[in-house]
Amino acid sequence: MNAPDGGKPEASRYYRLSRFFREKLGGPVYKIPLDAGFSCPNRDGSLGRGGCIYCHNPAFSPGGGGFDPPLPVAEQLRGGKKKQARGGARYLAYFQAYTNTYAPVARLKALYDEALRDPEVVGLSVSTRPDCVPDAVLGLLENYARSRHVWVEYGLQSAHDRTLARINRGHTFAQFREAVRRTRGRGIYICAHVILGLPGETEAMMLETMDRLNQCGLDGVKFHHLQVIKGTPLAEAYRAGKASVYESAAAYIPVLCDCLERLDPGITIHRLAASVTDPGLLIAPRWSESAGRLAAAVEAELARRGTRQGYQR
Ligand code: SF4
């Protein structure tokens, strides 16, 4: 269950998703992650094989990343709500695992409709790649957005093409910018995923990513710290000393705060750090903070500096 910003939105020094939901939807909304059985063009050979170097979906996805076959969407929603156990709550169906627009439009519509038939589901959040949103898919999401709350979450990770090539994303920053441009004006909220600490990236490069994101017209950013997952090419690079991670939350938080200071204060922060659903697959770093503790630490660091999101823009 996603409680990504972990805590009270009041007087926060960054723009929490909880505040955004309160402003747009009048109160709390919770995301229920789903695995709808999609694949990814960067894995199945249509674009590439092997995927992004850090990606092993079973480490991140609901149900350990890939029910085989996946449980029906409605059943996953029921299970997610039961875990959440909040009476009268409202939810977004979060199509999370792999590339959630990678199917014919009729198939996508059937899955999204199934989620939206649940009366407590007020909208969709659809995670995908910037090179996987043909106009027909954006048109479908635009139709939902007329009466529902709809997010598209684009995996980007870095605005530097050299890094994108190094991590085998299979797309460029220009493709991301173009996808965002084509998504805007349709009533769809747009979020970008960013990983801090990617191989070869300096902090100056991460801050430049913030600057470039500020120019794109985004509604949200989801931060992850680099995690090394078993069975990935990144794990091999890490063992060979060619990649490193933030070894502690104390090492990560200052960099995260630097990025927040650089980011437009109107951009909602969906998440402050990565998490894994299966800790047994995580090689490094081994620290994990609850969303609430991390949010408190970020607030404390920004307060210590006397800054806030957008302070250094
Ligand atoms: S695009 Fe997403 S699902 Fe596909 S390989 Fe990369 S991280 Fe994994």
PDB file of C-alpha atoms and ligand atoms in Angstrom:
ATOM      1  CA  MET A   1       0.000   0.000   0.000  1.00  0.00           C
ATOM      2  CA  ASN A   2       1.382   3.358  -0.872  1.00  0.00           C
ATOM      3  CA  ALA A   3       1.622   6.042   1.750  1.00  0.00           C
ATOM      4  CA  PRO A   4       4.418   7.650  -0.206  1.00  0.00           C
ATOM      5  CA  ASP A   5       4.966  10.893   1.595  1.00  0.00           C
ATOM      6  CA  GLY A   6       4.422   9.445   5.005  1.00  0.00           C
ATOM      7  CA  GLY A   7       2.805  11.924   7.260  1.00  0.00           C
ATOM      8  CA  LYS A   8       1.131  15.183   7.996  1.00  0.00           C
ATOM      9  CA  PRO A   9       1.066  17.624   5.115  1.00  0.00           C
ATOM     10  CA  GLU A  10       0.566  20.704   7.269  1.00  0.00           C
ATOM     11  CA  ALA A  11       3.330  23.275   7.145  1.00  0.00           C
ATOM     12  CA  SER A  12       5.562  20.917   5.214  1.00  0.00           C
ATOM     13  CA  ARG A  13       8.653  22.298   3.550  1.00  0.00           C
ATOM     14  CA  TYR A  14       7.942  20.297   0.429  1.00  0.00           C
ATOM     15  CA  TYR A  15       4.757  19.728  -1.568  1.00  0.00           C
ATOM     16  CA  ARG A  16       3.414  16.438  -0.296  1.00  0.00           C
ATOM     17  CA  LEU A  17       1.074  14.256  -2.303  1.00  0.00           C
ATOM     18  CA  SER A  18      -1.302  14.184   0.673  1.00  0.00           C
ATOM     19  CA  ARG A  19      -1.668  17.966   0.408  1.00  0.00           C
ATOM     20  CA  PHE A  20      -2.269  17.673  -3.335  1.00  0.00           C
ATOM     21  CA  PHE A  21      -5.068  15.132  -2.780  1.00  0.00           C
ATOM     22  CA  ARG A  22      -6.598  17.307  -0.107  1.00  0.00           C
ATOM     23  CA  GLU A  23      -6.550  20.312  -2.448  1.00  0.00           C
ATOM     24  CA  LYS A  24      -7.807  18.472  -5.550  1.00  0.00           C
ATOM     25  CA  LEU A  25     -10.015  15.756  -4.080  1.00  0.00           C
ATOM     26  CA  GLY A  26     -10.925  17.145  -0.672  1.00  0.00           C
ATOM     27  CA  GLY A  27      -9.190  14.523   1.462  1.00  0.00           C
ATOM     28  CA  PRO A  28      -6.968  11.470   1.581  1.00  0.00           C
ATOM     29  CA  VAL A  29      -6.675   9.044  -1.299  1.00  0.00           C
ATOM     30  CA  TYR A  30      -4.569   5.882  -1.165  1.00  0.00           C
ATOM     31  CA  LYS A  31      -2.861   4.104  -4.035  1.00  0.00           C
ATOM     32  CA  ILE A  32      -3.273   0.358  -4.404  1.00  0.00           C
ATOM     33  CA  PRO A  33      -0.436  -1.129  -6.482  1.00  0.00           C
ATOM     34  CA  LEU A  34      -1.485  -3.634  -9.133  1.00  0.00           C
ATOM     35  CA  ASP A  35       0.202  -6.159 -11.355  1.00  0.00           C
ATOM     36  CA  ALA A  36      -2.002  -6.475 -14.425  1.00  0.00           C
ATOM     37  CA  GLY A  37       0.276  -8.915 -16.208  1.00  0.00           C
ATOM     38  CA  PHE A  38       2.024  -6.519 -18.573  1.00  0.00           C
ATOM     39  CA  SER A  39       5.485  -6.988 -19.997  1.00  0.00           C
ATOM     40  CA  CYS A  40       7.976  -4.336 -21.064  1.00  0.00           C
ATOM     41  CA  PRO A  41       9.336  -3.548 -24.549  1.00  0.00           C
ATOM     42  CA  ASN A  42      12.770  -3.116 -23.005  1.00  0.00           C
ATOM     43  CA  ARG A  43      12.665  -6.745 -21.912  1.00  0.00           C
ATOM     44  CA  ASP A  44      10.746  -8.706 -24.517  1.00  0.00           C
ATOM     45  CA  GLY A  45      13.019  -7.816 -27.431  1.00  0.00           C
ATOM     46  CA  SER A  46      10.742  -5.388 -29.268  1.00  0.00           C
ATOM     47  CA  LEU A  47      12.953  -2.544 -28.039  1.00  0.00           C
ATOM     48  CA  GLY A  48      15.632  -4.281 -26.033  1.00  0.00           C
ATOM     49  CA  ARG A  49      16.435  -7.292 -23.905  1.00  0.00           C
ATOM     50  CA  GLY A  50      17.505  -7.443 -20.304  1.00  0.00           C
ATOM     51  CA  GLY A  51      15.750  -4.236 -19.310  1.00  0.00           C
ATOM     52  CA  CYS A  52      17.117  -1.338 -17.324  1.00  0.00           C
ATOM     53  CA  ILE A  53      20.211  -2.381 -15.407  1.00  0.00           C
ATOM     54  CA  TYR A  54      18.596  -1.927 -11.981  1.00  0.00           C
ATOM     55  CA  CYS A  55      15.253  -3.532 -12.792  1.00  0.00           C
ATOM     56  CA  HIS A  56      13.983  -6.752 -11.326  1.00  0.00           C
ATOM     57  CA  ASN A  57      10.250  -6.213 -10.991  1.00  0.00           C
ATOM     58  CA  PRO A  58       9.644  -8.949  -8.416  1.00  0.00           C
ATOM     59  CA  ALA A  59      11.578  -6.808  -5.937  1.00  0.00           C
ATOM     60  CA  PHE A  60       9.198  -3.875  -6.278  1.00  0.00           C
ATOM     61  CA  SER A  61       5.861  -5.116  -7.479  1.00  0.00           C
ATOM     62  CA  PRO A  62       2.707  -6.091  -5.652  1.00  0.00           C
ATOM     63  CA  GLY A  63       2.539  -9.772  -4.844  1.00  0.00           C
ATOM     64  CA  GLY A  64       6.241 -10.145  -5.469  1.00  0.00           C
ATOM     65  CA  GLY A  65       5.974  -8.895  -9.025  1.00  0.00           C
ATOM     66  CA  GLY A  66       4.149 -11.164 -11.265  1.00  0.00           C
ATOM     67  CA  PHE A  67       1.351 -13.423 -10.271  1.00  0.00           C
ATOM     68  CA  ASP A  68       1.416 -16.104 -12.873  1.00  0.00           C
ATOM     69  CA  PRO A  69      -1.182 -15.616 -14.192  1.00  0.00           C
ATOM     70  CA  PRO A  70      -1.933 -12.344 -12.430  1.00  0.00           C
ATOM     71  CA  LEU A  71      -4.945 -12.223 -10.166  1.00  0.00           C
ATOM     72  CA  PRO A  72      -7.863 -10.293 -11.646  1.00  0.00           C
ATOM     73  CA  VAL A  73      -7.564  -6.559 -11.079  1.00  0.00           C
ATOM     74  CA  ALA A  74     -10.771  -6.466  -9.018  1.00  0.00           C
ATOM     75  CA  GLU A  75      -9.422  -9.183  -6.738  1.00  0.00           C
ATOM     76  CA  GLN A  76      -6.103  -7.384  -6.272  1.00  0.00           C
ATOM     77  CA  LEU A  77      -8.010  -4.223  -5.387  1.00  0.00           C
ATOM     78  CA  ARG A  78     -10.086  -6.093  -2.810  1.00  0.00           C
ATOM     79  CA  GLY A  79      -6.911  -7.549  -1.276  1.00  0.00           C
ATOM     80  CA  GLY A  80      -5.193  -4.155  -1.259  1.00  0.00           C
ATOM     81  CA  LYS A  81      -8.126  -2.510   0.450  1.00  0.00           C
ATOM     82  CA  LYS A  82      -8.290  -5.266   3.052  1.00  0.00           C
ATOM     83  CA  LYS A  83      -4.617  -4.689   3.931  1.00  0.00           C
ATOM     84  CA  GLN A  84      -5.274  -0.992   4.159  1.00  0.00           C
ATOM     85  CA  ALA A  85      -8.339  -1.499   6.396  1.00  0.00           C
ATOM     86  CA  ARG A  86      -9.546   2.089   6.260  1.00  0.00           C
ATOM     87  CA  GLY A  87     -13.293   2.419   6.321  1.00  0.00           C
ATOM     88  CA  GLY A  88     -14.716   4.887   3.820  1.00  0.00           C
ATOM     89  CA  ALA A  89     -11.347   5.448   2.154  1.00  0.00           C
ATOM     90  CA  ARG A  90     -10.912   6.365  -1.488  1.00  0.00           C
ATOM     91  CA  TYR A  91      -8.323   4.815  -3.744  1.00  0.00           C
ATOM     92  CA  LEU A  92      -6.374   5.176  -6.952  1.00  0.00           C
ATOM     93  CA  ALA A  93      -5.802   1.964  -8.877  1.00  0.00           C
ATOM     94  CA  TYR A  94      -2.047   2.086  -9.368  1.00  0.00           C
ATOM     95  CA  PHE A  95      -1.038   0.040 -12.423  1.00  0.00           C
ATOM     96  CA  GLN A  96       2.529  -0.408 -11.289  1.00  0.00           C
ATOM     97  CA  ALA A  97       4.306  -3.536 -12.508  1.00  0.00           C
ATOM     98  CA  TYR A  98       6.281  -3.321 -15.755  1.00  0.00           C
ATOM     99  CA  THR A  99       4.921  -1.085 -18.565  1.00  0.00           C
ATOM    100  CA  ASN A 100       1.235  -0.497 -18.000  1.00  0.00           C
ATOM    101  CA  THR A 101       0.339   0.920 -21.403  1.00  0.00           C
ATOM    102  CA  TYR A 102       2.058  -1.867 -23.321  1.00  0.00           C
ATOM    103  CA  ALA A 103      -0.973  -3.638 -24.803  1.00  0.00           C
ATOM    104  CA  PRO A 104      -3.673  -2.990 -27.384  1.00  0.00           C
ATOM    105  CA  VAL A 105      -6.020  -0.183 -26.381  1.00  0.00           C
ATOM    106  CA  ALA A 106      -8.988  -2.570 -26.053  1.00  0.00           C
ATOM    107  CA  ARG A 107      -7.048  -4.644 -23.501  1.00  0.00           C
ATOM    108  CA  LEU A 108      -5.983  -1.527 -21.598  1.00  0.00           C
ATOM    109  CA  LYS A 109      -9.555  -0.274 -21.534  1.00  0.00           C
ATOM    110  CA  ALA A 110     -10.830  -3.584 -20.181  1.00  0.00           C
ATOM    111  CA  LEU A 111      -8.278  -3.520 -17.332  1.00  0.00           C
ATOM    112  CA  TYR A 112      -8.726   0.150 -16.443  1.00  0.00           C
ATOM    113  CA  ASP A 113     -12.536  -0.226 -16.601  1.00  0.00           C
ATOM    114  CA  GLU A 114     -12.355  -3.210 -14.278  1.00  0.00           C
ATOM    115  CA  ALA A 115     -10.502  -1.088 -11.713  1.00  0.00           C
ATOM    116  CA  LEU A 116     -12.877   1.845 -12.056  1.00  0.00           C
ATOM    117  CA  ARG A 117     -15.949  -0.330 -11.529  1.00  0.00           C
ATOM    118  CA  ASP A 118     -14.963  -0.456  -7.862  1.00  0.00           C
ATOM    119  CA  PRO A 119     -17.021   2.333  -6.283  1.00  0.00           C
ATOM    120  CA  GLU A 120     -14.198   3.276  -3.904  1.00  0.00           C
ATOM    121  CA  VAL A 121     -11.704   3.724  -6.740  1.00  0.00           C
ATOM    122  CA  VAL A 122     -11.736   7.383  -7.764  1.00  0.00           C
ATOM    123  CA  GLY A 123      -9.094   7.184 -10.445  1.00  0.00           C
ATOM    124  CA  LEU A 124      -6.026   5.653 -12.028  1.00  0.00           C
ATOM    125  CA  SER A 125      -2.300   6.017 -11.779  1.00  0.00           C
ATOM    126  CA  VAL A 126      -0.586   4.375 -14.738  1.00  0.00           C
ATOM    127  CA  SER A 127       3.148   3.745 -14.708  1.00  0.00           C
ATOM    128  CA  THR A 128       4.822   3.500 -18.090  1.00  0.00           C
ATOM    129  CA  ARG A 129       7.697   4.432 -20.384  1.00  0.00           C
ATOM    130  CA  PRO A 130       7.801   7.694 -22.338  1.00  0.00           C
ATOM    131  CA  ASP A 131       8.169   5.777 -25.605  1.00  0.00           C
ATOM    132  CA  CYS A 132       5.078   3.661 -24.957  1.00  0.00           C
ATOM    133  CA  VAL A 133       2.198   6.132 -25.120  1.00  0.00           C
ATOM    134  CA  PRO A 134       0.754   6.281 -28.635  1.00  0.00           C
ATOM    135  CA  ASP A 135      -1.973   8.881 -29.204  1.00  0.00           C
ATOM    136  CA  ALA A 136      -4.684   6.230 -28.896  1.00  0.00           C
ATOM    137  CA  VAL A 137      -3.501   5.413 -25.361  1.00  0.00           C
ATOM    138  CA  LEU A 138      -3.306   9.064 -24.356  1.00  0.00           C
ATOM    139  CA  GLY A 139      -6.785   9.535 -25.845  1.00  0.00           C
ATOM    140  CA  LEU A 140      -8.086   6.676 -23.716  1.00  0.00           C
ATOM    141  CA  LEU A 141      -6.589   8.171 -20.544  1.00  0.00           C
ATOM    142  CA  GLU A 142      -7.889  11.614 -21.524  1.00  0.00           C
ATOM    143  CA  ASN A 143     -11.406  10.182 -21.684  1.00  0.00           C
ATOM    144  CA  TYR A 144     -11.088   8.803 -18.151  1.00  0.00           C
ATOM    145  CA  ALA A 145      -9.664  12.101 -16.939  1.00  0.00           C
ATOM    146  CA  ARG A 146     -12.920  13.862 -17.880  1.00  0.00           C
ATOM    147  CA  SER A 147     -14.659  12.219 -14.937  1.00  0.00           C
ATOM    148  CA  ARG A 148     -11.887  10.561 -12.900  1.00  0.00           C
ATOM    149  CA  HIS A 149      -8.563  11.501 -11.344  1.00  0.00           C
ATOM    150  CA  VAL A 150      -5.806  10.239 -13.645  1.00  0.00           C
ATOM    151  CA  TRP A 151      -2.022  10.226 -13.358  1.00  0.00           C
ATOM    152  CA  VAL A 152       0.567   8.965 -15.817  1.00  0.00           C
ATOM    153  CA  GLU A 153       3.891   8.125 -14.194  1.00  0.00           C
ATOM    154  CA  TYR A 154       6.770   8.208 -16.645  1.00  0.00           C
ATOM    155  CA  GLY A 155       9.964   6.379 -15.808  1.00  0.00           C
ATOM    156  CA  LEU A 156      12.792   8.776 -16.623  1.00  0.00           C
ATOM    157  CA  GLN A 157      15.429   8.389 -13.853  1.00  0.00           C
ATOM    158  CA  SER A 158      17.845  10.983 -15.265  1.00  0.00           C
ATOM    159  CA  ALA A 159      17.727  13.856 -17.751  1.00  0.00           C
ATOM    160  CA  HIS A 160      21.185  12.912 -19.064  1.00  0.00           C
ATOM    161  CA  ASP A 161      21.285  10.811 -22.206  1.00  0.00           C
ATOM    162  CA  ARG A 162      24.707   9.449 -21.278  1.00  0.00           C
ATOM    163  CA  THR A 163      23.226   8.054 -18.074  1.00  0.00           C
ATOM    164  CA  LEU A 164      20.110   6.783 -19.830  1.00  0.00           C
ATOM    165  CA  ALA A 165      22.343   4.851 -22.238  1.00  0.00           C
ATOM    166  CA  ARG A 166      24.479   3.559 -19.376  1.00  0.00           C
ATOM    167  CA  ILE A 167      21.467   2.214 -17.490  1.00  0.00           C
ATOM    168  CA  ASN A 168      19.956   0.804 -20.694  1.00  0.00           C
ATOM    169  CA  ARG A 169      16.693   2.753 -20.520  1.00  0.00           C
ATOM    170  CA  GLY A 170      16.296   2.547 -24.301  1.00  0.00           C
ATOM    171  CA  HIS A 171      14.993   6.110 -24.662  1.00  0.00           C
ATOM    172  CA  THR A 172      16.364   9.628 -24.515  1.00  0.00           C
ATOM    173  CA  PHE A 173      15.463  12.681 -22.474  1.00  0.00           C
ATOM    174  CA  ALA A 174      14.033  14.266 -25.635  1.00  0.00           C
ATOM    175  CA  GLN A 175      11.608  11.338 -25.921  1.00  0.00           C
ATOM    176  CA  PHE A 176      10.519  11.911 -22.336  1.00  0.00           C
ATOM    177  CA  ARG A 177      10.023  15.642 -22.941  1.00  0.00           C
ATOM    178  CA  GLU A 178       8.011  14.888 -26.060  1.00  0.00           C
ATOM    179  CA  ALA A 179       5.808  12.360 -24.223  1.00  0.00           C
ATOM    180  CA  VAL A 180       5.120  14.951 -21.519  1.00  0.00           C
ATOM    181  CA  ARG A 181       4.307  17.557 -24.163  1.00  0.00           C
ATOM    182  CA  ARG A 182       1.832  15.172 -25.820  1.00  0.00           C
ATOM    183  CA  THR A 183       0.271  14.274 -22.465  1.00  0.00           C
ATOM    184  CA  ARG A 184      -0.251  17.837 -21.298  1.00  0.00           C
ATOM    185  CA  GLY A 185      -3.554  19.597 -21.936  1.00  0.00           C
ATOM    186  CA  ARG A 186      -5.552  16.389 -21.651  1.00  0.00           C
ATOM    187  CA  GLY A 187      -6.528  16.691 -17.981  1.00  0.00           C
ATOM    188  CA  ILE A 188      -3.997  13.993 -17.050  1.00  0.00           C
ATOM    189  CA  TYR A 189      -1.581  14.659 -14.192  1.00  0.00           C
ATOM    190  CA  ILE A 190       2.024  13.793 -15.041  1.00  0.00           C
ATOM    191  CA  CYS A 191       4.677  12.397 -12.707  1.00  0.00           C
ATOM    192  CA  ALA A 192       8.320  11.567 -13.469  1.00  0.00           C
ATOM    193  CA  HIS A 193      10.370   8.940 -11.648  1.00  0.00           C
ATOM    194  CA  VAL A 194      13.947   9.921 -10.825  1.00  0.00           C
ATOM    195  CA  ILE A 195      16.734   7.800  -9.317  1.00  0.00           C
ATOM    196  CA  LEU A 196      19.417   9.574  -7.301  1.00  0.00           C
ATOM    197  CA  GLY A 197      22.870   8.036  -7.278  1.00  0.00           C
ATOM    198  CA  LEU A 198      22.922   6.372 -10.699  1.00  0.00           C
ATOM    199  CA  PRO A 199      26.315   5.137 -11.933  1.00  0.00           C
ATOM    200  CA  GLY A 200      28.425   7.939 -13.345  1.00  0.00           C
ATOM    201  CA  GLU A 201      26.196  10.710 -12.021  1.00  0.00           C
ATOM    202  CA  THR A 202      27.584  13.562  -9.976  1.00  0.00           C
ATOM    203  CA  GLU A 203      25.389  15.635  -7.722  1.00  0.00           C
ATOM    204  CA  ALA A 204      25.687  18.483 -10.226  1.00  0.00           C
ATOM    205  CA  MET A 205      24.130  16.193 -12.841  1.00  0.00           C
ATOM    206  CA  MET A 206      21.227  15.321 -10.503  1.00  0.00           C
ATOM    207  CA  LEU A 207      20.605  19.004  -9.877  1.00  0.00           C
ATOM    208  CA  GLU A 208      20.654  19.604 -13.615  1.00  0.00           C
ATOM    209  CA  THR A 209      17.990  16.920 -13.936  1.00  0.00           C
ATOM    210  CA  MET A 210      15.861  18.970 -11.512  1.00  0.00           C
ATOM    211  CA  ASP A 211      16.407  22.091 -13.631  1.00  0.00           C
ATOM    212  CA  ARG A 212      15.353  20.252 -16.776  1.00  0.00           C
ATOM    213  CA  LEU A 213      12.299  18.769 -15.083  1.00  0.00           C
ATOM    214  CA  ASN A 214      11.267  22.263 -14.022  1.00  0.00           C
ATOM    215  CA  GLN A 215      11.041  23.136 -17.722  1.00  0.00           C
ATOM    216  CA  CYS A 216       8.797  20.212 -18.675  1.00  0.00           C
ATOM    217  CA  GLY A 217       5.511  21.151 -17.039  1.00  0.00           C
ATOM    218  CA  LEU A 218       5.262  18.226 -14.631  1.00  0.00           C
ATOM    219  CA  ASP A 219       2.777  17.810 -11.806  1.00  0.00           C
ATOM    220  CA  GLY A 220       4.766  15.324  -9.737  1.00  0.00           C
ATOM    221  CA  VAL A 221       8.165  13.739  -9.131  1.00  0.00           C
ATOM    222  CA  LYS A 222       8.825  10.417  -7.438  1.00  0.00           C
ATOM    223  CA  PHE A 223      12.330  10.105  -5.974  1.00  0.00           C
ATOM    224  CA  HIS A 224      14.154   6.812  -5.556  1.00  0.00           C
ATOM    225  CA  HIS A 225      17.598   6.155  -4.177  1.00  0.00           C
ATOM    226  CA  LEU A 226      19.611   3.664  -6.210  1.00  0.00           C
ATOM    227  CA  GLN A 227      19.059   0.142  -4.949  1.00  0.00           C
ATOM    228  CA  VAL A 228      21.021  -2.898  -6.054  1.00  0.00           C
ATOM    229  CA  ILE A 229      18.739  -5.882  -6.585  1.00  0.00           C
ATOM    230  CA  LYS A 230      19.850  -9.491  -6.954  1.00  0.00           C
ATOM    231  CA  GLY A 231      20.021 -10.817 -10.482  1.00  0.00           C
ATOM    232  CA  THR A 232      20.398  -7.450 -12.206  1.00  0.00           C
ATOM    233  CA  PRO A 233      23.275  -6.135 -14.331  1.00  0.00           C
ATOM    234  CA  LEU A 234      23.643  -3.433 -11.687  1.00  0.00           C
ATOM    235  CA  ALA A 235      24.373  -6.119  -9.108  1.00  0.00           C
ATOM    236  CA  GLU A 236      27.303  -7.304 -11.240  1.00  0.00           C
ATOM    237  CA  ALA A 237      28.567  -3.744 -11.650  1.00  0.00           C
ATOM    238  CA  TYR A 238      28.238  -3.183  -7.901  1.00  0.00           C
ATOM    239  CA  ARG A 239      30.220  -6.319  -7.105  1.00  0.00           C
ATOM    240  CA  ALA A 240      32.869  -5.207  -9.580  1.00  0.00           C
ATOM    241  CA  GLY A 241      33.129  -1.836  -7.844  1.00  0.00           C
ATOM    242  CA  LYS A 242      31.658   0.014 -10.822  1.00  0.00           C
ATOM    243  CA  ALA A 243      28.596   1.308  -8.996  1.00  0.00           C
ATOM    244  CA  SER A 244      28.007   2.603  -5.507  1.00  0.00           C
ATOM    245  CA  VAL A 245      25.016   3.460  -3.351  1.00  0.00           C
ATOM    246  CA  TYR A 246      24.133   5.832  -0.535  1.00  0.00           C
ATOM    247  CA  GLU A 247      25.219   3.675   2.366  1.00  0.00           C
ATOM    248  CA  SER A 248      22.940   5.364   4.882  1.00  0.00           C
ATOM    249  CA  ALA A 249      19.882   7.568   5.012  1.00  0.00           C
ATOM    250  CA  ALA A 250      22.175  10.219   6.493  1.00  0.00           C
ATOM    251  CA  ALA A 251      24.213  10.153   3.260  1.00  0.00           C
ATOM    252  CA  TYR A 252      21.136  10.283   1.051  1.00  0.00           C
ATOM    253  CA  ILE A 253      19.024  12.953   2.753  1.00  0.00           C
ATOM    254  CA  PRO A 254      21.322  15.939   2.059  1.00  0.00           C
ATOM    255  CA  VAL A 255      21.398  15.126  -1.659  1.00  0.00           C
ATOM    256  CA  LEU A 256      17.636  14.656  -1.707  1.00  0.00           C
ATOM    257  CA  CYS A 257      17.174  18.001   0.041  1.00  0.00           C
ATOM    258  CA  ASP A 258      19.499  19.685  -2.455  1.00  0.00           C
ATOM    259  CA  CYS A 259      17.273  18.332  -5.235  1.00  0.00           C
ATOM    260  CA  LEU A 260      14.092  19.439  -3.458  1.00  0.00           C
ATOM    261  CA  GLU A 261      15.497  22.941  -3.061  1.00  0.00           C
ATOM    262  CA  ARG A 262      16.074  23.026  -6.807  1.00  0.00           C
ATOM    263  CA  LEU A 263      12.654  21.708  -7.801  1.00  0.00           C
ATOM    264  CA  ASP A 264       9.692  23.943  -8.635  1.00  0.00           C
ATOM    265  CA  PRO A 265       7.563  24.214  -5.465  1.00  0.00           C
ATOM    266  CA  GLY A 266       4.414  23.538  -7.502  1.00  0.00           C
ATOM    267  CA  ILE A 267       5.565  19.973  -8.295  1.00  0.00           C
ATOM    268  CA  THR A 268       4.069  17.357  -5.992  1.00  0.00           C
ATOM    269  CA  ILE A 269       6.498  14.944  -4.328  1.00  0.00           C
ATOM    270  CA  HIS A 270       5.075  11.426  -4.615  1.00  0.00           C
ATOM    271  CA  ARG A 271       7.821   9.616  -2.830  1.00  0.00           C
ATOM    272  CA  LEU A 272      11.159  10.449  -1.185  1.00  0.00           C
ATOM    273  CA  ALA A 273      12.993   7.143  -1.576  1.00  0.00           C
ATOM    274  CA  ALA A 274      12.715   3.697  -3.100  1.00  0.00           C
ATOM    275  CA  SER A 275      11.315   0.701  -1.290  1.00  0.00           C
ATOM    276  CA  VAL A 276      11.263  -3.013  -1.965  1.00  0.00           C
ATOM    277  CA  THR A 277       8.409  -5.449  -1.488  1.00  0.00           C
ATOM    278  CA  ASP A 278      10.864  -8.344  -1.109  1.00  0.00           C
ATOM    279  CA  PRO A 279      13.819  -7.325   1.100  1.00  0.00           C
ATOM    280  CA  GLY A 280      15.415 -10.707   0.420  1.00  0.00           C
ATOM    281  CA  LEU A 281      16.236  -9.494  -3.083  1.00  0.00           C
ATOM    282  CA  LEU A 282      17.961  -6.321  -1.921  1.00  0.00           C
ATOM    283  CA  ILE A 283      21.773  -6.360  -1.968  1.00  0.00           C
ATOM    284  CA  ALA A 284      22.457  -2.715  -1.129  1.00  0.00           C
ATOM    285  CA  PRO A 285      21.963  -0.379   0.528  1.00  0.00           C
ATOM    286  CA  ARG A 286      20.436  -2.250   3.436  1.00  0.00           C
ATOM    287  CA  TRP A 287      19.043   0.764   5.269  1.00  0.00           C
ATOM    288  CA  SER A 288      15.371   1.380   5.093  1.00  0.00           C
ATOM    289  CA  GLU A 289      13.403   4.138   6.710  1.00  0.00           C
ATOM    290  CA  SER A 290       9.652   4.181   7.027  1.00  0.00           C
ATOM    291  CA  ALA A 291       8.028   6.849   4.883  1.00  0.00           C
ATOM    292  CA  GLY A 292       7.115   8.748   8.040  1.00  0.00           C
ATOM    293  CA  ARG A 293      10.646   8.710   9.487  1.00  0.00           C
ATOM    294  CA  LEU A 294      12.197   9.720   6.184  1.00  0.00           C
ATOM    295  CA  ALA A 295       9.707  12.570   5.763  1.00  0.00           C
ATOM    296  CA  ALA A 296      10.506  13.775   9.277  1.00  0.00           C
ATOM    297  CA  ALA A 297      14.241  13.628   8.580  1.00  0.00           C
ATOM    298  CA  VAL A 298      13.811  15.618   5.354  1.00  0.00           C
ATOM    299  CA  GLU A 299      11.695  18.204   7.150  1.00  0.00           C
ATOM    300  CA  ALA A 300      14.335  18.464   9.872  1.00  0.00           C
ATOM    301  CA  GLU A 301      17.153  18.907   7.359  1.00  0.00           C
ATOM    302  CA  LEU A 302      15.274  21.588   5.405  1.00  0.00           C
ATOM    303  CA  ALA A 303      14.385  23.332   8.684  1.00  0.00           C
ATOM    304  CA  ARG A 304      18.023  23.208   9.786  1.00  0.00           C
ATOM    305  CA  ARG A 305      18.989  24.866   6.497  1.00  0.00           C
ATOM    306  CA  GLY A 306      16.097  27.320   6.667  1.00  0.00           C
ATOM    307  CA  THR A 307      15.060  26.283   3.147  1.00  0.00           C
ATOM    308  CA  ARG A 308      12.203  24.511   1.389  1.00  0.00           C
ATOM    309  CA  GLN A 309      11.264  23.048  -1.990  1.00  0.00           C
ATOM    310  CA  GLY A 310      12.107  25.555  -4.714  1.00  0.00           C
ATOM    311  CA  TYR A 311      14.400  27.630  -2.485  1.00  0.00           C
ATOM    312  CA  GLN A 312      17.320  27.374  -4.918  1.00  0.00           C
ATOM    313  CA  ARG A 313      15.388  27.690  -8.159  1.00  0.00           C
TER     314      ARG A 313
HETATM  315  S1  SF4 B   1      11.160   0.195 -18.416  1.00  0.00           S
HETATM  316 FE1  SF4 B   1      10.485  -0.336 -16.323  1.00  0.00          FE
HETATM  317  S2  SF4 B   1       9.794  -2.477 -16.440  1.00  0.00           S
HETATM  318 FE2  SF4 B   1      10.972  -2.047 -18.303  1.00  0.00          FE
HETATM  319  S3  SF4 B   1      13.038  -2.757 -17.828  1.00  0.00           S
HETATM  320 FE3  SF4 B   1      12.985  -0.563 -17.347  1.00  0.00          FE
HETATM  321  S4  SF4 B   1      12.406  -0.396 -15.182  1.00  0.00           S
HETATM  322 FE4  SF4 B   1      11.962  -2.509 -15.870  1.00  0.00          FE
END
